[in-house]
Structure formats: structure tokens, C-alpha cells
Short mmCIF file of C-alpha atoms and ligand atoms in Angstrom, two decimals:
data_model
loop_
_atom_site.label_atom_id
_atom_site.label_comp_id
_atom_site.label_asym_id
_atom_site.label_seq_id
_atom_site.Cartn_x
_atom_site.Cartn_y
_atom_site.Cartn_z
CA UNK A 1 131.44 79.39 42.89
CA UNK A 2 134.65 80.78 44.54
CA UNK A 3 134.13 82.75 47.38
CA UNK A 4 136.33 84.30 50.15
CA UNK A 5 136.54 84.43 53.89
CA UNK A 6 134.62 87.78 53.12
CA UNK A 7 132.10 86.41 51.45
CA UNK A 8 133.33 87.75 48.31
CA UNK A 9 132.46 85.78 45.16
CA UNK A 10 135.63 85.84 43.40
CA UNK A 11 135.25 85.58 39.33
CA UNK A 12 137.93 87.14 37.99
CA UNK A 13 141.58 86.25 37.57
CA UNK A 14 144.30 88.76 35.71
CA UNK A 15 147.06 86.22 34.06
CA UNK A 16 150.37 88.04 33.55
CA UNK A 17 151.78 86.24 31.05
CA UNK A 18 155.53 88.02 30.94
CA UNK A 19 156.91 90.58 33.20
CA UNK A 20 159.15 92.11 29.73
CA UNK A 21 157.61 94.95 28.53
CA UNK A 22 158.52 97.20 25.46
CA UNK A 23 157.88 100.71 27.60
CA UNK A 24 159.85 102.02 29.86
CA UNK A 25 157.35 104.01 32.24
CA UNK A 26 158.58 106.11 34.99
CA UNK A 27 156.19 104.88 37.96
CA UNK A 28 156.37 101.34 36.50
CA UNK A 29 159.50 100.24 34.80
CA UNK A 30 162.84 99.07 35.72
CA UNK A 31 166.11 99.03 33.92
CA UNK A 32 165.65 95.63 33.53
CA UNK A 33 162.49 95.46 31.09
CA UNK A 34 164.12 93.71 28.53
CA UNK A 35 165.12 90.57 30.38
CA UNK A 36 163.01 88.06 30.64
CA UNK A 37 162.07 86.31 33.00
CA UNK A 38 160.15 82.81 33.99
CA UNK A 39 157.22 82.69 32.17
CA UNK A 40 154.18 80.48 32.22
CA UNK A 41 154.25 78.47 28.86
CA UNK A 42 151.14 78.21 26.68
CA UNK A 43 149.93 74.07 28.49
CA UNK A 44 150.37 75.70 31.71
CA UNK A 45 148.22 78.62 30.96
CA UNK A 46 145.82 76.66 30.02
CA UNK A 47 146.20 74.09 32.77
CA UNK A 48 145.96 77.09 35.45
CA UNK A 49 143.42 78.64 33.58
CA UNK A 50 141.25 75.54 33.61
CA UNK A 51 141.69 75.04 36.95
CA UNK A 52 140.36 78.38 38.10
CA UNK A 53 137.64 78.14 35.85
CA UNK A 54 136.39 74.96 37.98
CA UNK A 55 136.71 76.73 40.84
CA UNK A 56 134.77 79.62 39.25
CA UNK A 57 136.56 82.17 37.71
CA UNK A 58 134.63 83.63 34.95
CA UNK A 59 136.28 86.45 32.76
CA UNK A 60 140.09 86.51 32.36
CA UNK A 61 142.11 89.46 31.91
CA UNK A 62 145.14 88.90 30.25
CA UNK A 63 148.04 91.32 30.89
CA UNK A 64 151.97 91.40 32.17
CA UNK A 65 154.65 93.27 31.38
CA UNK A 66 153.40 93.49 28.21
CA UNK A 67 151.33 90.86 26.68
CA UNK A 68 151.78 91.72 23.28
CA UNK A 69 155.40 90.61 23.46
CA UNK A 70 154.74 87.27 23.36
CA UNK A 71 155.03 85.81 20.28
CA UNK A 72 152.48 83.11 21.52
CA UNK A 73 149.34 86.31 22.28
CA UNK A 74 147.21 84.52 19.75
CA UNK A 75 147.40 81.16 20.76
CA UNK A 76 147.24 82.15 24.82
CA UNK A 77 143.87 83.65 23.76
CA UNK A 78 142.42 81.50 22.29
CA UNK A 79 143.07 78.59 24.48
CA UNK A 80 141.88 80.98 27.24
CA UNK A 81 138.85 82.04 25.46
CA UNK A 82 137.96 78.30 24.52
CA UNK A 83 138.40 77.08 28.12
CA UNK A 84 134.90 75.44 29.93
CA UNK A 85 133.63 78.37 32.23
CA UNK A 86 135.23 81.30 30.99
CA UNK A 87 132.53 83.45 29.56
CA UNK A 88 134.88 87.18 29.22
CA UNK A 89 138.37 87.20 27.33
CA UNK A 90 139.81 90.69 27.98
CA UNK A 91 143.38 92.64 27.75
CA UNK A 92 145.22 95.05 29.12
CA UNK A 93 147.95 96.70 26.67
CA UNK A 94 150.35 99.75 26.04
CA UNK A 95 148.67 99.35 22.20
CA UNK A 96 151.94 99.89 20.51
CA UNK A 97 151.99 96.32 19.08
CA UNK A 98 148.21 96.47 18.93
CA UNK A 99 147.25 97.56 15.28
CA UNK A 100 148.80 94.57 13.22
CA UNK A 101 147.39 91.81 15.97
CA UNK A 102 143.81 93.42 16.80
CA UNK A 103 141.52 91.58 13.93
CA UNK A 104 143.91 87.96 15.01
CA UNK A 105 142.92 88.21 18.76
CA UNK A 106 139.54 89.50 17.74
CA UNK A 107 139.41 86.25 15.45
CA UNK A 108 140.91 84.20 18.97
CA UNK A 109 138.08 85.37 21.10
CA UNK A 110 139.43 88.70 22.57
CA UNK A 111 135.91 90.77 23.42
CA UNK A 112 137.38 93.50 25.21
CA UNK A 113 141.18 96.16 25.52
CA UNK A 114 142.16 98.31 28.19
CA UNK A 115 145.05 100.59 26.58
CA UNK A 116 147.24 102.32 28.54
CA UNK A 117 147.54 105.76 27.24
CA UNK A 118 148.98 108.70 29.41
CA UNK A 119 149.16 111.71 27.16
CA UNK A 120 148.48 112.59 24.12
CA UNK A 121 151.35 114.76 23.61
CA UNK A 122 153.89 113.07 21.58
CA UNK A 123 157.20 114.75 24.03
CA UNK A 124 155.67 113.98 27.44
CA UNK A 125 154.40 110.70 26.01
CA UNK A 126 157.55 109.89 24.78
CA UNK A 127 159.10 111.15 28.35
CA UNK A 128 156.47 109.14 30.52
CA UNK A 129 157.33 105.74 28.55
CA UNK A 130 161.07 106.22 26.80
CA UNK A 131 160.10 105.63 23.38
CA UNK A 132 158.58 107.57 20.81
CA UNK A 133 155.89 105.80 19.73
CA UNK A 134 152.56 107.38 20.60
CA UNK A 135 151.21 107.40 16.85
CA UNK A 136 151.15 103.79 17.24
CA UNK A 137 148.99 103.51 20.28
CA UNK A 138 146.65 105.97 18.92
CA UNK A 139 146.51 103.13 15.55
CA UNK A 140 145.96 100.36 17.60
CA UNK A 141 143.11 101.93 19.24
CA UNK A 142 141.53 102.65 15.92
CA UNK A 143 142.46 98.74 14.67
CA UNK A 144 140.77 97.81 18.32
CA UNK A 145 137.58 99.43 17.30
CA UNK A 146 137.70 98.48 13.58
CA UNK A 147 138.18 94.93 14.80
CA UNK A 148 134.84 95.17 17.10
CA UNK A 149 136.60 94.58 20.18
CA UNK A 150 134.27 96.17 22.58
CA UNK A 151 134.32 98.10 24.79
CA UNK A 152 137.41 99.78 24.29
CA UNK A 153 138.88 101.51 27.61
CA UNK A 154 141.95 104.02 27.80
CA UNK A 155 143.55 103.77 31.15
CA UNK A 156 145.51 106.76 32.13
CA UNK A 157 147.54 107.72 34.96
CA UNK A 158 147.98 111.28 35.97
CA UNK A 159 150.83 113.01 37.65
CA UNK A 160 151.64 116.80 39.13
CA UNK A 161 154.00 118.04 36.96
CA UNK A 162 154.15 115.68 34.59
CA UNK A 163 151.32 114.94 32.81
CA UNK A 164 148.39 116.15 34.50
CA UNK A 165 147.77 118.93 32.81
CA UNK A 166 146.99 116.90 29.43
CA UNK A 167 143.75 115.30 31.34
CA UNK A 168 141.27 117.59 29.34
CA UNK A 169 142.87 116.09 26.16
CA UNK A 170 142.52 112.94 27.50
CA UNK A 171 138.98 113.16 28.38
CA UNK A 172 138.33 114.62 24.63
CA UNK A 173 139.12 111.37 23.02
CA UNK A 174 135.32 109.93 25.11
CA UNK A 175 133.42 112.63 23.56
CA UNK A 176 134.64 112.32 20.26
CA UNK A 177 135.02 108.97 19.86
CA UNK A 178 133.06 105.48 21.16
CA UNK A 179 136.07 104.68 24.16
CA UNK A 180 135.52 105.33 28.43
CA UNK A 181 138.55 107.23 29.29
CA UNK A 182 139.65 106.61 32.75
CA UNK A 183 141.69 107.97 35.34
CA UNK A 184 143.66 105.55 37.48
CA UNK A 185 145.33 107.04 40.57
CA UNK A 186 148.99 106.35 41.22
CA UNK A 187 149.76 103.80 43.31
CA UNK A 188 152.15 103.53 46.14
CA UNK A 189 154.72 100.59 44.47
CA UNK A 190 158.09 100.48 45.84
CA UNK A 191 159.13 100.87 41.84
CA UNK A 192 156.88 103.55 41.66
CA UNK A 193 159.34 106.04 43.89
CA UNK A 194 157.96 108.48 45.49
CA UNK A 195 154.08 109.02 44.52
CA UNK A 196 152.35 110.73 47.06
CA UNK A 197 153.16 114.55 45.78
CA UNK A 198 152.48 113.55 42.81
CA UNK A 199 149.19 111.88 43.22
CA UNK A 200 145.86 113.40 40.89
CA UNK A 201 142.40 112.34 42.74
CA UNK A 202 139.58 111.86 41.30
CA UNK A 203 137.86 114.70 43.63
CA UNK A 204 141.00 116.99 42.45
CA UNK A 205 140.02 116.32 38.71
CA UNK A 206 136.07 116.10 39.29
CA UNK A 207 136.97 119.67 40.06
CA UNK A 208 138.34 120.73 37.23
CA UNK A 209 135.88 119.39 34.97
CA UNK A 210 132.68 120.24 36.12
CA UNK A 211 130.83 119.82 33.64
CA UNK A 212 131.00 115.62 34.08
CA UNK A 213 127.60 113.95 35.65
CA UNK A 214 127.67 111.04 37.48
CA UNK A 215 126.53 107.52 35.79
CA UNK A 216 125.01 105.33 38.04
CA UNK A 217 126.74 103.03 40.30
CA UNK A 218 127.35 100.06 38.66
CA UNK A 219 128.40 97.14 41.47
CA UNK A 220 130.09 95.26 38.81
CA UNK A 221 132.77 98.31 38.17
CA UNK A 222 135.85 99.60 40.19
CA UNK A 223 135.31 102.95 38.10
CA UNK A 224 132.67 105.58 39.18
CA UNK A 225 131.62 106.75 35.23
CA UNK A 226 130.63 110.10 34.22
CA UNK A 227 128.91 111.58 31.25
CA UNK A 228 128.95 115.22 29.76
CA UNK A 229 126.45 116.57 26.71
CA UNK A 230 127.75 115.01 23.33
CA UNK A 231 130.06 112.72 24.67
CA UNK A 232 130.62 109.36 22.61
CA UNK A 233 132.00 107.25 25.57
CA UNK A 234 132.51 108.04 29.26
CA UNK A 235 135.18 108.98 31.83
CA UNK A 236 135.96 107.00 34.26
CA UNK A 237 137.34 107.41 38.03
CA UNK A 238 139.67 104.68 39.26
CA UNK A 239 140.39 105.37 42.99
CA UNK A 240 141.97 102.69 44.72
CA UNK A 241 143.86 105.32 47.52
CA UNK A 242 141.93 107.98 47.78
CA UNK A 243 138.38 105.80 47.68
CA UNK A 244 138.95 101.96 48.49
CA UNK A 245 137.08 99.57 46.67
CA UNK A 246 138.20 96.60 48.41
CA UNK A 247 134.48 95.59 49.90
CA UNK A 248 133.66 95.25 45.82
CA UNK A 249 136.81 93.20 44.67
CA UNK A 250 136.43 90.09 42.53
CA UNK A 251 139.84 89.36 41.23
CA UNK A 252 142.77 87.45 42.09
CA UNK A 253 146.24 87.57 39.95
CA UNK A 254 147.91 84.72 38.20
CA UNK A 255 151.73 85.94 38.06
CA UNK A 256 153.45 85.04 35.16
CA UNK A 257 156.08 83.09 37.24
CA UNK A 258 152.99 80.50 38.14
CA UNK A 259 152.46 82.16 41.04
CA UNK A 260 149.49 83.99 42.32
CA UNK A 261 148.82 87.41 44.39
CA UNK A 262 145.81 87.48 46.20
CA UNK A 263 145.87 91.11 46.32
CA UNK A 264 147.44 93.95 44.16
CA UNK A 265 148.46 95.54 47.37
CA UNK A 266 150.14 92.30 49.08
CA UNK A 267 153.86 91.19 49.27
CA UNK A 268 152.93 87.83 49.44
CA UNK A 269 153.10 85.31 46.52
CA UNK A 270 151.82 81.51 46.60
CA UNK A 271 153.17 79.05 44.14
CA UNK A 272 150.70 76.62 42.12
CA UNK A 273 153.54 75.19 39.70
CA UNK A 274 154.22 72.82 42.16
CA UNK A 275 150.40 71.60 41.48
CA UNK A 276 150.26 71.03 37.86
CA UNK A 277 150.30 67.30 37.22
CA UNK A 278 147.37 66.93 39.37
CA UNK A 279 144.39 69.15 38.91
CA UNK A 280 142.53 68.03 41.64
CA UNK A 281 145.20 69.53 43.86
CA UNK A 282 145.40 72.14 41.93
CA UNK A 283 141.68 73.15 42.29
CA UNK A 284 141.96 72.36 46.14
CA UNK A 285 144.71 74.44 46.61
CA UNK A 286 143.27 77.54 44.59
CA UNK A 287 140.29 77.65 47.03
CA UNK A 288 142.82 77.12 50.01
CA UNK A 289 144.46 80.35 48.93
CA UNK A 290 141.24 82.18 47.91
CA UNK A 291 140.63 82.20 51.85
CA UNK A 292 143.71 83.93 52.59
CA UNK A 293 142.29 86.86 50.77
CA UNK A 294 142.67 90.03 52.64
CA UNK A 295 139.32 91.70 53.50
CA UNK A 296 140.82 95.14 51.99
CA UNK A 297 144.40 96.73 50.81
CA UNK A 298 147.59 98.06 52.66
CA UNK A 299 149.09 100.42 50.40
CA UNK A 300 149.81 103.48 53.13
CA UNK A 301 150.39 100.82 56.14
CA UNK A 302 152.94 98.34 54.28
CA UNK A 303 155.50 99.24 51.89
CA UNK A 304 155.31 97.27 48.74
CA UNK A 305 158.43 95.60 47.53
CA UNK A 306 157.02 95.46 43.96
CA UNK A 307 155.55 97.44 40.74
CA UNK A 308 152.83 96.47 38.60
CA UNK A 309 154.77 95.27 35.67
CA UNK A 310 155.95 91.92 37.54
CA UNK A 311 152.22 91.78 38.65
CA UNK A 312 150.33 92.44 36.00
CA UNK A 313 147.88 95.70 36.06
N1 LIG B 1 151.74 96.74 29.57
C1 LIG B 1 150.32 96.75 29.79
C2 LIG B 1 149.80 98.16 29.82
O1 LIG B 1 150.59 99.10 29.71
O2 LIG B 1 148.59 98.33 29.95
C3 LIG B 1 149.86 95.99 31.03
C4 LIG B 1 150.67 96.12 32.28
S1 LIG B 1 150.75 97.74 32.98
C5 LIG B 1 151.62 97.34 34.44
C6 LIG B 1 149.07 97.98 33.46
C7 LIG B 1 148.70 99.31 33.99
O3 LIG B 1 149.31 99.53 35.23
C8 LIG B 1 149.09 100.48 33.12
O4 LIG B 1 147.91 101.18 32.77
C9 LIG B 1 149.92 101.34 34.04
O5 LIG B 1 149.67 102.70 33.83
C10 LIG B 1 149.43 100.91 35.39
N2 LIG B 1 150.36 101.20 36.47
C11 LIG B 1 151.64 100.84 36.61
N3 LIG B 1 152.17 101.30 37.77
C12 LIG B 1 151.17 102.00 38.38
C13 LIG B 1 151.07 102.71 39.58
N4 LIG B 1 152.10 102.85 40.42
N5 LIG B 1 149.89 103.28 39.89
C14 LIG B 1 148.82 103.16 39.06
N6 LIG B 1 148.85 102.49 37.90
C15 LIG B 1 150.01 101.91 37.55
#
């Protein structure tokens, strides 16, 4: 078991496996998408991924950038999914390359998606993201279900002006259809610009729909889920700024440069490349690190001099 100064059992690890990405978001995104970048190769993966699995790490979110861009998805998968330990194989995706490669990662041992979804008008879409492509999330969400992958989560973020007024839309697609819907607040990235005018809470939106119930708490969640009368799925409240979650966190992040980030929130990277050919070190050094896990966040008291794309969200 992996545990922190804190006392924290850490189980979960998010692998980035590129920083490219085939959006363009405007709190995320650079100019530089496109290039790429160094990026962990498939043996490394699973050398890393093995590693942390001795040391305890239980369910594996893969993510970037965009993980769908590698031509390799499958094969990373499956190699995760077939590693000693790792009981949970799940992804987090824009969808847009989603509906030809759904039943393949299925078939690799994918259980579970998170797709990124932040309108479901086709203009603002295509304004949040800089391509036009929404019709193809919305088919890779359908292949995600007809593929069994389970559940299925849409993660939006909301912003004044921009998109927030499509939330209600957003939160139509849990009661008519088997997916949690959930609200992510914007974070405070240096490549996010300027976020805190634009900034939805989950109180500001619990507001506006009153006619969600609380779930129970579930310990095991950073969302807070709600119900409402006929509802297929659930909505979810993400809200790292506005309600810190940091006594509940589980995760570390595996950067797709070999590196790892102890906390979303943290400047600070730590290399493990330089402890591949021995994985004894490499499992030593992993619970070295784990200890140098802040007890909570410091978005609001540091300024962060990255975005989520080179971390992996
Ligand atoms: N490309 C994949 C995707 O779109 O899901 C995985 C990476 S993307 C960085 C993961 C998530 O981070 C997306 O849902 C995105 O909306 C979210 N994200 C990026 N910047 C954010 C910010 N400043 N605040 C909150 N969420 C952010």
C-alpha cells in the first residue's frame, strides 16, 4: 500500500501519455498543440506502470494532451490493463477520435471514459475548441456506450459568457440518456489566462437548477452527485476552488515526459526516467516522492506556470 506523509493511501495514478492534442481549447491550449513533444514509449509505460502498481497503485487513468492521438492507444491499454495490481483501466478524452477506437480499447481492457464535452451547441463548441467537430464527440459517446464501457462520464467546464448558459443542455443529456454529467470548475493555470471572472460554482449552478437532490457522499468520489425525477444518469459537481477536496485525494500524475506531479496544483516535477533499468530503484524512489505530497493545493497562493494539457486532466 502507498501512503503519504498524510496518511493518504494513494491508488491512483493519471499517465499522460502525449501533451499533442487535436483541440484547441481556450483555457487549455497553446499555439503549439501540434508539436510534439517527449513522450513515454509503450516499454516504458509499462515499466512505470508496473512499478507503481508494486507500490500500490490500483486504477490507472490514462489521459494527455490527447490520448487518442497516439497511434499506439490500443496497445498502451492493454499492457496497462494486463499489468499485476491494476484492477481499473480508465480514460479521459475530447471523444472526437473516439467512435472508430471504442469496441478496440473496450476489447484492450478499457472499463471506463471521461469525455470532455463543453457545449452542445455546434458554434460555441466549435469556438471553445477551434474545430468543428462536435457531431463526432456526440458519436463517440454513443460508440462508448454501445461498446459497454461503463460508466460513461461527460466532463464539462463552464464559463460566464461563454458557455455557461448551455449548462441546462448539458445536464439534459443525464436524464435522457445512461451518462453522469459533471461540472468541473475552471482552474487557475497560468495557460488558462485569466479565470477568476469567469469562474461557474457549483453553489452558482445548484442555484439555478433546483430541482437536483443530493446523492449521498460517496468517499471514493471528488464529485458531489445529484439526481432529479426521470433522470437516466446523474450530475455531478467538481469543485476543486470553490470546495477543496484535497483531505480525499488519491492520485498522483505520471507526465508524459517520464516525469511525475505530485499534485495538479504544484510547479514541481520529479524525474523517474533516470530509474528505469532498475526497478527496485524505481519502486524506492516512487515512495520517496509519494512523501513529498502536499497535504492540500495552492491554486490562489502560487501561480501555476502550467495548463492541464502538458499534465494530463
Ligand atoms: N484531451 C483530453 C480531454 O479533453 O478530456 C484529456 C486532457 S484535458 C487537459 C482533460 C480535462 O481538463 C478536460 O476536461 C478539460 O476541460 C480540463 N481542463 C483543462 N484546463 C482546465 C482548467 N483550467 N480548469 C478546469 N479544467 C480544465
Amino acid at each position: 500500500m502507498l501512503t503519504d506523509s498524510f496518511g493518504r493511501t494513494i491508488d491512483y495514478l493519471r499517465v499522460s501519455v502525449t501533451t499533442r492534442c487535436n483541440l484547441n481549447c481556450v483555457y487549455c491550449g497553446k499555439p503549439d498543440c501540434e508539436k510534439k513533444e517527449a513522450e513515454l514509449t509503450l516499454p516504458q509505460i509499462e515499466t512505470l506502470v508496473r512499478a507503481f502498481a508494486r507500490c500500490g497503485i490500483r486504477k490507472v487513468r490514462i489521459t494527455g494532451g490527447e490520448p487518442l492521438v497516439r497511434a499506439d492507444i490500443a496497445a498502451i491499454t492493454r499492457a496497462i490493463a494486463q499489468t499485476p495490481g491494476i484492477e481499473t483501466v480508465a480514460l479521459t478524452t475530447n471523444g472526437v477520435l473516439l467512435a472508430p477506437l471504442a469496441k478496440k480499447l473496450a476489447d484492450a481492457g478499457l472499463q471506463s471514459v471521461n469525455i470532455s464535452l463543453d457545449s452542445t451547441d455546434g458554434s460555441t463548441y466549435r469556438h471553445l475548441t477551434g474545430a468543428d467537430v462536435l457531431q463526432r464527440v456526440l458519436d463517440g459517446i454513443a460508440a462508448a456506450q454501445d461498446a459497454g464501457l461503463s460508466p460513461i462520464k461527460i466532463n464539462a467546464v463552464l464559463m460566464k459568457g461563454v458557455n455557461a448558459d448551455g449548462a441546462g443542455a448539458l445536464i439534459d443529456l443525464a436524464r435522457r440518456g445512461p451518462v453522469d454529467v459533471r461540472f468541473i470548475e475552471l482552474m487557475p493555470f497560468s495557460d488558462a489566462g485569466e479565470t477568476d471572472g469567469l469562474r461557474v460554482t457549483s453553489d452558482e449552478l445548484l442555484r439555478q437548477f433546483p430541482f437536483l437532490t443530493p446523492l449521498p457522499e460517496d468517499a471514493n468520489e471528488t464529485a458531489q452527485y445529484y439526481t432529479a425525477p426521470d433522470f437516466c444518469g446523474r450530475v455531478g459537481f467538481i469543485s476543486p476552488v470553490s470546495h477543496k477536496f484535497c483531505d480525499r485525494c488519491n492520485r498522483v500524475r505520471l507526465l508524459a515526459n517520464g516525469s511525475v506531479r505530485l499534485c495538479l496544483a504544484a510547479n514541481e516535477t520529479f524525474d523517474l526516467l533516470a530509474y528505469l533499468q532498475d526497478e527496485d530503484a524505481l519502486c524506492a524512489q516512487i515512495k520517496r516522492l509519494i512523501l513529498q505530497k502536499p497535504a492540500a493545493h495552492a491554486f490562489g497562493r502560487i501561480k501555476t506556470e502550467h495548463g492541464l494539457s502538458r499534465t494530463g486532466g
